[in-house]
CSV table of C-alpha atoms and ligand atoms in Angstrom, one decimal:
chain,number,residue,atom,x,y,z
M,386,MET,CA,-10.4,12.5,21.7
M,387,THR,CA,-9.4,8.9,22.5
M,388,LEU,CA,-6.3,7.6,20.8
M,389,SER,CA,-6.3,4.3,18.9
M,390,ILE,CA,-4.1,1.5,20.2
M,391,GLN,CA,-1.7,2.2,17.4
M,392,GLU,CA,-1.5,5.9,18.2
M,393,THR,CA,-1.0,5.1,21.9
M,394,ARG,CA,1.8,2.7,21.1
M,395,PHE,CA,3.4,5.2,18.8
M,396,ALA,CA,3.4,7.9,21.5
M,397,ASP,CA,4.8,5.4,23.9
M,398,ILE,CA,7.6,4.2,21.7
M,399,GLU,CA,8.6,7.8,21.0
M,400,ARG,CA,8.7,8.6,24.7
M,401,ILE,CA,10.8,5.5,25.5
M,402,PHE,CA,13.2,6.4,22.6
M,403,ASP,CA,13.6,9.9,24.2
M,404,GLU,CA,14.3,8.3,27.6
M,405,LYS,CA,16.9,5.9,26.3
M,406,PHE,CA,18.6,7.8,23.5
M,407,VAL,CA,17.5,11.5,24.0
M,408,GLY,CA,15.5,13.2,21.2
M,409,LYS,CA,13.1,11.8,18.6
M,410,PRO,CA,13.4,8.8,16.3
M,411,THR,CA,13.4,9.8,12.6
M,412,HIS,CA,11.6,6.6,11.6
M,413,VAL,CA,8.8,4.5,13.1
M,414,VAL,CA,7.9,1.4,11.3
M,415,ARG,CA,5.2,-1.2,12.0
M,416,ALA,CA,4.6,-4.8,10.7
M,417,PRO,CA,1.7,-7.0,11.6
M,418,GLY,CA,1.4,-10.6,12.8
M,419,ARG,CA,-0.8,-12.9,11.0
M,420,VAL,CA,-3.4,-15.6,11.2
M,421,ASN,CA,-3.8,-18.2,8.5
M,422,LEU,CA,-7.4,-19.0,7.6
M,423,ILE,CA,-6.5,-22.1,5.7
M,424,GLY,CA,-3.5,-23.7,4.0
M,425,ASP,CA,-1.1,-24.9,6.6
M,426,HIS,CA,2.2,-26.6,5.9
M,427,THR,CA,1.6,-26.0,2.2
M,428,ASP,CA,3.9,-22.9,1.8
M,429,TYR,CA,7.2,-24.9,1.9
M,430,ASN,CA,5.6,-27.3,-0.5
M,431,GLU,CA,5.2,-24.6,-3.2
M,432,GLY,CA,1.5,-24.7,-2.5
M,433,TYR,CA,-1.3,-22.2,-1.6
M,434,VAL,CA,-2.1,-20.4,1.6
M,435,LEU,CA,-4.8,-17.9,2.7
M,436,PRO,CA,-3.5,-15.7,5.6
M,437,VAL,CA,-4.7,-12.4,7.0
M,438,ALA,CA,-2.5,-9.7,8.5
M,439,ILE,CA,-3.9,-8.9,12.0
M,440,ASP,CA,-4.2,-5.8,14.1
M,441,ARG,CA,-1.4,-6.8,16.4
M,442,GLU,CA,2.0,-5.6,15.3
M,443,MET,CA,5.7,-5.0,16.0
M,444,MET,CA,6.9,-1.5,16.1
M,445,ILE,CA,10.4,-0.1,15.8
M,446,ALA,CA,11.4,3.5,16.4
M,447,ALA,CA,14.9,4.3,15.1
M,448,ARG,CA,17.4,7.0,14.1
M,449,ILE,CA,20.8,6.7,12.3
M,450,THR,CA,23.7,7.8,14.6
M,451,GLU,CA,26.2,10.2,13.2
M,452,ASN,CA,29.9,10.2,14.4
M,453,SER,CA,29.2,7.1,16.4
M,454,ASP,CA,31.5,4.5,17.8
M,455,GLY,CA,30.4,2.0,15.2
M,456,MET,CA,27.8,0.4,17.5
M,457,ILE,CA,24.1,-0.4,16.9
M,458,GLU,CA,22.2,0.3,20.1
M,459,LEU,CA,18.9,-1.4,20.8
M,460,TYR,CA,16.3,-1.3,23.6
M,461,SER,CA,13.5,-3.8,23.9
M,462,LYS,CA,10.5,-2.4,25.7
M,463,ASP,CA,8.9,-5.8,26.1
M,464,TYR,CA,11.9,-7.4,27.7
M,465,GLY,CA,13.2,-4.3,29.5
M,466,GLU,CA,16.7,-5.2,28.0
M,467,ALA,CA,19.3,-3.3,26.0
M,468,ASP,CA,21.8,-4.7,23.5
M,469,SER,CA,24.6,-3.3,21.4
M,470,PHE,CA,26.9,-4.7,18.8
M,471,PRO,CA,29.3,-3.4,16.1
M,472,ALA,CA,27.6,-2.8,12.7
M,473,THR,CA,30.5,-4.4,10.9
M,474,ASP,CA,30.5,-7.6,12.9
M,475,ILE,CA,27.0,-9.0,13.3
M,476,GLN,CA,26.9,-12.4,15.1
M,477,PRO,CA,24.1,-14.3,16.7
M,478,HIS,CA,23.7,-13.5,20.4
M,479,PRO,CA,24.2,-16.7,22.4
M,480,ASN,CA,21.2,-16.3,24.7
M,481,THR,CA,19.0,-13.3,23.8
M,482,ASP,CA,16.5,-14.3,21.2
M,483,TRP,CA,14.8,-11.0,20.6
M,484,THR,CA,17.9,-9.3,19.3
M,485,ASN,CA,18.7,-12.2,17.0
M,486,TYR,CA,15.7,-11.5,14.7
M,487,LEU,CA,17.0,-8.0,14.2
M,488,ARG,CA,20.7,-9.1,13.9
M,489,GLY,CA,19.6,-11.8,11.4
M,490,VAL,CA,17.9,-9.4,9.0
M,491,LEU,CA,20.9,-7.0,9.2
M,492,LYS,CA,23.2,-9.8,8.4
M,493,MET,CA,21.2,-10.7,5.3
M,494,PHE,CA,21.5,-7.1,4.1
M,495,GLN,CA,25.2,-7.2,4.8
M,496,ASN,CA,25.6,-10.6,3.0
M,497,ALA,CA,23.9,-9.0,0.0
M,498,GLY,CA,26.8,-6.4,-0.1
M,499,HIS,CA,25.2,-3.5,1.8
M,500,SER,CA,27.1,-1.6,4.5
M,501,ILE,CA,24.9,-1.4,7.6
M,502,PRO,CA,24.6,2.1,9.2
M,503,THR,CA,24.9,2.5,12.9
M,504,PHE,CA,21.6,3.4,14.5
M,505,GLN,CA,19.6,3.5,17.8
M,506,ALA,CA,16.3,1.7,18.0
M,507,VAL,CA,13.5,0.9,20.5
M,508,LEU,CA,11.5,-2.2,19.7
M,509,SER,CA,8.1,-3.1,21.0
M,510,GLY,CA,5.2,-5.3,20.0
M,511,ASP,CA,1.8,-6.5,20.9
M,512,VAL,CA,1.7,-9.7,18.9
M,513,PRO,CA,1.5,-12.5,21.5
M,514,GLN,CA,4.8,-14.3,21.4
M,515,GLY,CA,5.0,-18.1,21.1
M,516,ALA,CA,1.4,-18.2,20.1
M,517,GLY,CA,1.9,-19.0,16.5
M,518,LEU,CA,0.8,-15.5,15.3
M,519,SER,CA,4.2,-14.8,13.7
M,520,SER,CA,5.6,-12.2,16.0
M,521,SER,CA,9.1,-13.1,14.8
M,522,ALA,CA,8.1,-12.7,11.1
M,523,ALA,CA,6.5,-9.3,12.0
M,524,PHE,CA,9.7,-8.2,13.7
M,525,GLU,CA,11.9,-9.4,10.7
M,526,VAL,CA,9.7,-7.6,8.2
M,527,ALA,CA,9.8,-4.4,10.3
M,528,VAL,CA,13.6,-4.5,10.4
M,529,ALA,CA,13.8,-5.2,6.6
M,530,ARG,CA,11.5,-2.2,5.8
M,531,LEU,CA,13.7,0.0,8.1
M,532,MET,CA,16.9,-1.1,6.4
M,533,ASN,CA,15.4,-0.7,2.9
M,534,GLU,CA,14.7,2.9,3.9
M,535,PHE,CA,18.0,3.6,5.7
M,536,LEU,CA,19.9,2.2,2.7
M,537,ASN,CA,17.5,3.7,0.2
M,538,ILE,CA,17.6,0.7,-2.1
M,539,GLY,CA,14.0,0.5,-3.2
M,540,LEU,CA,13.3,-3.2,-2.5
M,541,THR,CA,9.8,-4.4,-3.4
M,542,ASP,CA,7.5,-5.7,-0.7
M,543,THR,CA,8.1,-9.2,-2.0
M,544,GLU,CA,11.8,-8.7,-1.8
M,545,ILE,CA,11.4,-7.5,1.8
M,546,ALA,CA,9.5,-10.7,2.6
M,547,LEU,CA,12.1,-12.8,1.0
M,548,ILE,CA,15.0,-11.2,2.9
M,549,ALA,CA,13.1,-11.5,6.2
M,550,GLN,CA,12.5,-15.2,5.5
M,551,LYS,CA,16.1,-15.7,4.6
M,552,ALA,CA,17.1,-14.4,8.0
M,553,GLU,CA,14.7,-16.8,9.7
M,554,ASN,CA,16.1,-19.7,7.6
M,555,GLU,CA,19.8,-18.9,7.8
M,556,PHE,CA,20.3,-17.0,11.0
M,557,ILE,CA,17.6,-18.3,13.3
M,558,GLY,CA,17.7,-21.8,11.8
M,559,VAL,CA,14.0,-22.4,11.2
M,560,GLN,CA,13.3,-23.7,7.7
M,561,CYS,CA,10.0,-21.8,7.5
M,562,GLY,CA,8.2,-21.1,4.3
M,563,ILE,CA,7.3,-17.6,2.9
M,564,MET,CA,3.8,-17.2,4.2
M,565,ASP,CA,4.4,-15.3,7.5
M,566,GLN,CA,6.8,-12.8,6.1
M,567,PHE,CA,4.8,-12.3,2.9
M,568,ILE,CA,1.5,-11.5,4.6
M,569,SER,CA,3.2,-9.3,7.1
M,570,ALA,CA,4.8,-7.3,4.3
M,571,LEU,CA,1.9,-7.3,1.8
M,572,GLY,CA,-1.3,-7.8,3.8
M,573,GLU,CA,-4.4,-5.8,3.0
M,574,ALA,CA,-7.1,-4.4,5.3
M,575,GLU,CA,-10.4,-6.3,5.3
M,576,SER,CA,-9.0,-9.0,3.1
M,577,ALA,CA,-7.1,-12.3,3.1
M,578,LEU,CA,-4.4,-12.9,0.5
M,579,MET,CA,-4.3,-16.1,-1.4
M,580,ILE,CA,-0.6,-16.6,-2.1
M,581,ASP,CA,0.8,-19.0,-4.6
M,582,CYS,CA,4.0,-20.0,-2.8
M,583,ARG,CA,5.7,-21.2,-5.9
M,584,THR,CA,5.4,-18.1,-8.0
M,585,LEU,CA,4.7,-15.6,-5.2
M,586,ASP,CA,1.7,-14.3,-7.2
M,587,PHE,CA,-1.1,-13.4,-4.9
M,588,LYS,CA,-4.8,-12.5,-5.1
M,589,THR,CA,-6.7,-10.3,-2.7
M,590,VAL,CA,-9.7,-12.0,-1.3
M,591,PRO,CA,-12.1,-9.5,0.3
M,592,LEU,CA,-13.6,-11.0,3.5
M,593,ARG,CA,-17.0,-9.3,3.6
M,594,LEU,CA,-17.9,-11.3,6.8
M,595,SER,CA,-19.4,-8.5,8.8
M,596,ASP,CA,-22.0,-7.8,6.2
M,597,ARG,CA,-23.3,-11.2,7.0
M,598,GLY,CA,-22.9,-10.9,10.8
M,599,TYR,CA,-19.8,-13.1,11.0
M,600,CYS,CA,-16.3,-12.6,12.3
M,601,ILE,CA,-12.9,-14.3,12.6
M,602,VAL,CA,-12.0,-15.2,16.1
M,603,ILE,CA,-8.4,-16.2,17.2
M,604,THR,CA,-8.2,-18.2,20.4
M,605,ASN,CA,-4.7,-18.5,21.9
M,606,SER,CA,-5.0,-22.0,23.5
M,607,GLY,CA,-2.4,-21.1,26.1
M,608,VAL,CA,-0.3,-24.1,25.0
M,609,ARG,CA,3.1,-22.6,24.3
M,610,ARG,CA,4.7,-23.8,21.2
M,611,GLY,CA,7.7,-25.7,22.6
M,612,LEU,CA,10.3,-27.6,20.7
M,613,VAL,CA,8.6,-26.7,17.5
M,614,ASP,CA,11.5,-25.9,15.4
M,615,SER,CA,12.9,-29.5,15.2
M,616,ALA,CA,9.4,-31.0,14.7
M,617,TYR,CA,8.8,-28.4,12.0
M,618,ASN,CA,12.0,-29.1,10.2
M,619,GLU,CA,11.2,-32.8,10.4
M,620,ARG,CA,7.8,-32.4,8.8
M,621,ARG,CA,9.5,-30.5,6.0
M,622,GLN,CA,12.0,-33.3,5.5
M,623,SER,CA,9.2,-35.9,5.3
M,624,CYS,CA,7.4,-33.8,2.6
M,625,HIS,CA,10.7,-33.7,0.7
M,626,GLN,CA,11.1,-37.5,0.9
M,627,GLY,CA,7.5,-37.9,-0.1
M,628,VAL,CA,8.2,-36.1,-3.3
M,629,LYS,CA,11.0,-38.4,-4.1
M,630,GLU,CA,8.9,-41.5,-3.4
M,631,LEU,CA,6.0,-40.2,-5.4
M,632,GLU,CA,8.3,-39.4,-8.3
M,633,ARG,CA,9.2,-43.1,-8.4
M,634,LEU,CA,5.6,-44.4,-8.0
M,635,LEU,CA,3.9,-42.0,-10.4
M,636,ASN,CA,6.5,-42.4,-12.9
M,637,ARG,CA,5.7,-39.2,-14.8
M,638,GLY,CA,9.1,-37.4,-14.6
M,639,GLU,CA,10.6,-35.1,-12.1
M,640,LEU,CA,8.3,-33.6,-9.5
M,641,SER,CA,9.4,-30.3,-8.0
M,642,SER,CA,7.1,-30.5,-5.0
M,643,LEU,CA,3.8,-32.0,-3.6
M,644,ARG,CA,2.1,-29.1,-5.4
M,645,ASP,CA,2.6,-31.1,-8.6
M,646,VAL,CA,0.5,-34.1,-7.4
M,647,ARG,CA,-3.3,-34.3,-7.7
M,648,LEU,CA,-5.3,-35.9,-4.9
M,649,ASP,CA,-6.7,-38.7,-7.1
M,650,GLU,CA,-3.4,-39.8,-8.4
M,651,PHE,CA,-1.9,-39.7,-4.9
M,652,ILE,CA,-4.7,-41.8,-3.5
M,653,ALA,CA,-4.1,-44.4,-6.3
M,654,VAL,CA,-0.6,-45.0,-5.1
M,655,SER,CA,-0.6,-43.9,-1.4
M,656,SER,CA,-0.8,-47.5,0.0
M,657,ARG,CA,2.6,-48.1,-1.5
M,658,LEU,CA,4.3,-45.3,0.5
M,659,PRO,CA,5.7,-45.7,4.0
M,660,VAL,CA,2.7,-44.9,6.4
M,661,ILE,CA,4.2,-41.7,7.8
M,662,LEU,CA,5.1,-40.3,4.4
M,663,SER,CA,1.7,-41.2,3.1
M,664,LYS,CA,0.0,-39.3,5.9
M,665,ARG,CA,2.2,-36.2,5.5
M,666,CYS,CA,1.6,-36.1,1.8
M,667,HIS,CA,-2.1,-36.7,2.1
M,668,HIS,CA,-2.4,-33.6,4.3
M,669,VAL,CA,-0.4,-31.3,2.0
M,670,ILE,CA,-2.0,-32.5,-1.3
M,671,SER,CA,-5.6,-32.2,0.1
M,672,GLU,CA,-4.9,-28.9,1.9
M,673,ASN,CA,-3.9,-27.3,-1.4
M,674,GLU,CA,-7.2,-28.3,-2.8
M,675,ARG,CA,-9.0,-27.0,0.2
M,676,VAL,CA,-7.4,-23.6,-0.2
M,677,LEU,CA,-8.6,-23.2,-3.7
M,678,LEU,CA,-12.1,-24.3,-2.7
M,679,ALA,CA,-12.0,-21.9,0.3
M,680,VAL,CA,-11.2,-19.0,-2.0
M,681,ALA,CA,-14.0,-19.9,-4.3
M,682,ALA,CA,-16.4,-20.3,-1.3
M,683,LEU,CA,-15.5,-16.8,0.0
M,684,GLU,CA,-15.8,-15.3,-3.5
M,685,ASN,CA,-19.3,-16.9,-3.7
M,686,ASP,CA,-20.2,-15.7,-0.2
M,687,ASP,CA,-20.7,-19.4,0.7
M,688,LEU,CA,-19.6,-19.1,4.3
M,689,GLU,CA,-21.1,-22.5,5.2
M,690,ASP,CA,-18.8,-24.2,2.7
M,691,PHE,CA,-15.9,-22.1,3.8
M,692,GLY,CA,-16.5,-23.3,7.4
M,693,HIS,CA,-16.6,-26.9,6.4
M,694,LEU,CA,-13.3,-26.6,4.7
M,695,LEU,CA,-11.8,-25.1,8.0
M,696,ASN,CA,-13.1,-28.1,9.9
M,697,ALA,CA,-11.7,-30.5,7.3
M,698,SER,CA,-8.3,-28.8,7.5
M,699,HIS,CA,-8.2,-29.3,11.2
M,700,GLU,CA,-9.0,-33.0,10.8
M,701,SER,CA,-6.2,-33.3,8.3
M,702,LEU,CA,-3.6,-31.4,10.4
M,703,LYS,CA,-4.6,-33.6,13.4
M,704,THR,CA,-4.8,-37.0,11.7
M,705,TYR,CA,-2.4,-36.8,8.8
M,706,PHE,CA,0.1,-34.1,9.6
M,707,GLU,CA,0.0,-34.7,13.3
M,708,VAL,CA,0.8,-31.2,14.4
M,709,SER,CA,-2.2,-30.6,16.7
M,710,CYS,CA,-2.2,-31.4,20.5
M,711,PRO,CA,-4.8,-32.7,22.9
M,712,GLU,CA,-5.7,-29.3,24.3
M,713,ILE,CA,-6.3,-27.8,20.9
M,714,ASP,CA,-8.3,-30.8,19.8
M,715,ILE,CA,-10.6,-30.3,22.8
M,716,LEU,CA,-10.9,-26.6,22.1
M,717,VAL,CA,-11.6,-27.1,18.4
M,718,GLU,CA,-14.1,-29.9,19.0
M,719,MET,CA,-16.0,-27.8,21.7
M,720,THR,CA,-16.1,-24.8,19.4
M,721,GLN,CA,-17.2,-26.7,16.3
M,722,GLU,CA,-20.1,-28.1,18.3
M,723,GLN,CA,-21.6,-24.7,19.1
M,724,PRO,CA,-24.7,-23.9,17.1
M,725,GLY,CA,-23.8,-21.0,14.8
M,726,VAL,CA,-20.1,-21.7,14.5
M,727,LEU,CA,-19.3,-22.3,10.8
M,728,GLY,CA,-15.8,-23.7,11.3
M,729,SER,CA,-12.8,-23.9,13.5
M,730,ARG,CA,-9.2,-25.2,13.2
M,731,ILE,CA,-5.7,-25.1,14.6
M,732,THR,CA,-3.8,-22.4,12.7
M,733,GLY,CA,-0.1,-21.9,11.8
M,734,GLY,CA,2.8,-24.2,12.5
M,735,GLY,CA,0.9,-26.2,15.2
M,736,PHE,CA,2.1,-28.0,18.3
M,737,GLY,CA,0.1,-25.5,20.4
M,738,GLY,CA,-0.6,-21.9,19.6
M,739,CYS,CA,-3.9,-20.7,18.3
M,740,THR,CA,-7.2,-21.7,16.7
M,741,VAL,CA,-9.1,-19.7,14.1
M,742,THR,CA,-12.9,-19.8,14.1
M,743,LEU,CA,-15.6,-18.4,11.9
M,744,MET,CA,-18.5,-17.5,14.2
M,745,PRO,CA,-21.4,-15.0,14.4
M,746,GLN,CA,-20.4,-11.7,15.8
M,747,ASP,CA,-23.1,-11.8,18.4
M,748,MET,CA,-21.7,-15.1,19.7
M,749,VAL,CA,-18.3,-13.8,20.7
M,750,ASP,CA,-19.4,-12.8,24.2
M,751,SER,CA,-21.0,-16.1,25.1
M,752,TYR,CA,-17.9,-17.9,23.6
M,753,ARG,CA,-15.7,-15.9,26.0
M,754,ARG,CA,-18.0,-16.3,29.0
M,755,GLU,CA,-19.2,-19.9,28.5
M,756,ILE,CA,-17.0,-22.0,26.2
M,757,ILE,CA,-13.6,-20.7,27.2
M,758,PRO,CA,-14.0,-21.3,30.9
M,759,VAL,CA,-15.0,-24.9,30.2
M,760,TYR,CA,-11.9,-25.4,28.0
M,761,GLU,CA,-9.8,-23.9,30.8
M,762,ARG,CA,-11.2,-26.2,33.4
M,763,LYS,CA,-10.8,-29.3,31.2
M,764,THR,CA,-7.2,-28.6,30.2
M,765,GLY,CA,-5.8,-26.4,33.0
M,766,CYS,CA,-4.6,-23.9,30.3
M,767,ARG,CA,-5.4,-20.2,30.2
M,768,ALA,CA,-6.9,-19.1,26.9
M,769,ASP,CA,-7.2,-15.6,25.2
M,770,VAL,CA,-9.7,-14.6,22.6
M,771,TYR,CA,-9.2,-11.9,20.0
M,772,VAL,CA,-11.6,-10.8,17.3
M,773,CYS,CA,-9.4,-10.5,14.2
M,774,VAL,CA,-9.4,-7.2,12.3
M,775,ALA,CA,-7.8,-7.8,8.9
M,776,SER,CA,-5.1,-5.1,8.6
M,777,ASP,CA,-2.6,-3.7,6.1
M,778,GLY,CA,0.9,-5.0,5.8
M,779,ALA,CA,4.0,-3.2,7.0
M,780,SER,CA,4.2,0.6,6.8
M,781,PHE,CA,5.9,3.6,8.2
M,782,LEU,CA,4.1,5.6,10.8
M,783,LYS,CA,6.9,8.2,10.6
M,784,LYS,CA,9.6,8.9,8.1
M,785,SER,CA,11.5,12.2,8.3
B,1126,GLA,C1,4.9,-21.5,10.4
B,1126,GLA,C2,5.9,-21.2,9.3
B,1126,GLA,C3,5.2,-20.9,8.0
B,1126,GLA,C4,4.2,-22.1,7.6
B,1126,GLA,C5,3.3,-22.4,8.9
B,1126,GLA,C6,2.5,-23.6,8.6
B,1126,GLA,O1,4.1,-20.4,10.7
B,1126,GLA,O2,6.7,-20.0,9.6
B,1126,GLA,O3,6.1,-20.7,6.9
B,1126,GLA,O4,4.9,-23.2,7.2
B,1126,GLA,O5,4.1,-22.6,10.0
B,1126,GLA,O6,1.6,-23.4,7.6
């Protein structure tokens, strides 16, 4: 019998736990990364997004320590590094990022009045890091699920997502929206979720692509997302300013976010906005409309239309929101030109990272063999291609 990747990783993490801490973990939790099909930079504007949880995940094997010296003890399989710190005094580590995602989530539980137990844990993941597939959100959600269990406080999955996001906002210092943590906590196999980031209501949108011979392909462009945090926070700031300006120009009372502005009313006044603000707002307002149209297209099995919307989203992220980069533009353009490809776009925060493409299943091999090498020659980057399997959100593989 051959083991699935998840079973192999489970066996592996239990073995490493035994090597590092002796004995078995009582809990093993997993949380997936994500790819966003459409709706980027809309979540922090109270808008709509349509992500999928992927079959790449973070895993944590853990056990509460009795009679301990008050220390939390960690080992990261991926970095081959250990860390320990007192459960009562959780501070950011000055130069080890991986532990800060965990520390951040624990700190949020502590700030909410919970007393953090001491425990030992091994962490490992196969979500590519720095690729824009939300390895950090997956990690944060896994930690939040673990704490929820250890403290036995019965948080809902939405509350898990919110506490994980709070850690990213307040401890890591990235003002991200709710999308990544939400889909990691609540994703559903074979489906995307349309999330209303204002109300946190969501709708399951079955993908049914394989019935029609299509699949979703993620291509890691090999452009690492550097200096993203400051640019991201800056975009967010522009959107906020845009709301203030539009409030004045539209003169119809207070606007809570760009979500409250229709595209036609925006276009009527957009020339009176500073150019940069106008471009940023144009993207967000039109992207919200595209998400709603994309959901309708999937529900009507109109994959051609869905593909056009992906292409339009890329154009908008490139031209108006200016979060693409030359390498990704080359990749997207080459991919869109291939006969059979329905749509392709940059996905996630941008400034490098991944593209998402809707293509026929029987085209994946030639995409890998013929298109990717041309991209690599043109840009000098090394790309990776994954066929995305839409997976369930965070869960326990072991709880004893
Ligand atoms: C990053 C953030 C998300 C979202 C995307 C862009 O992934 O973490 O909250 O804003 O960028 O859609």
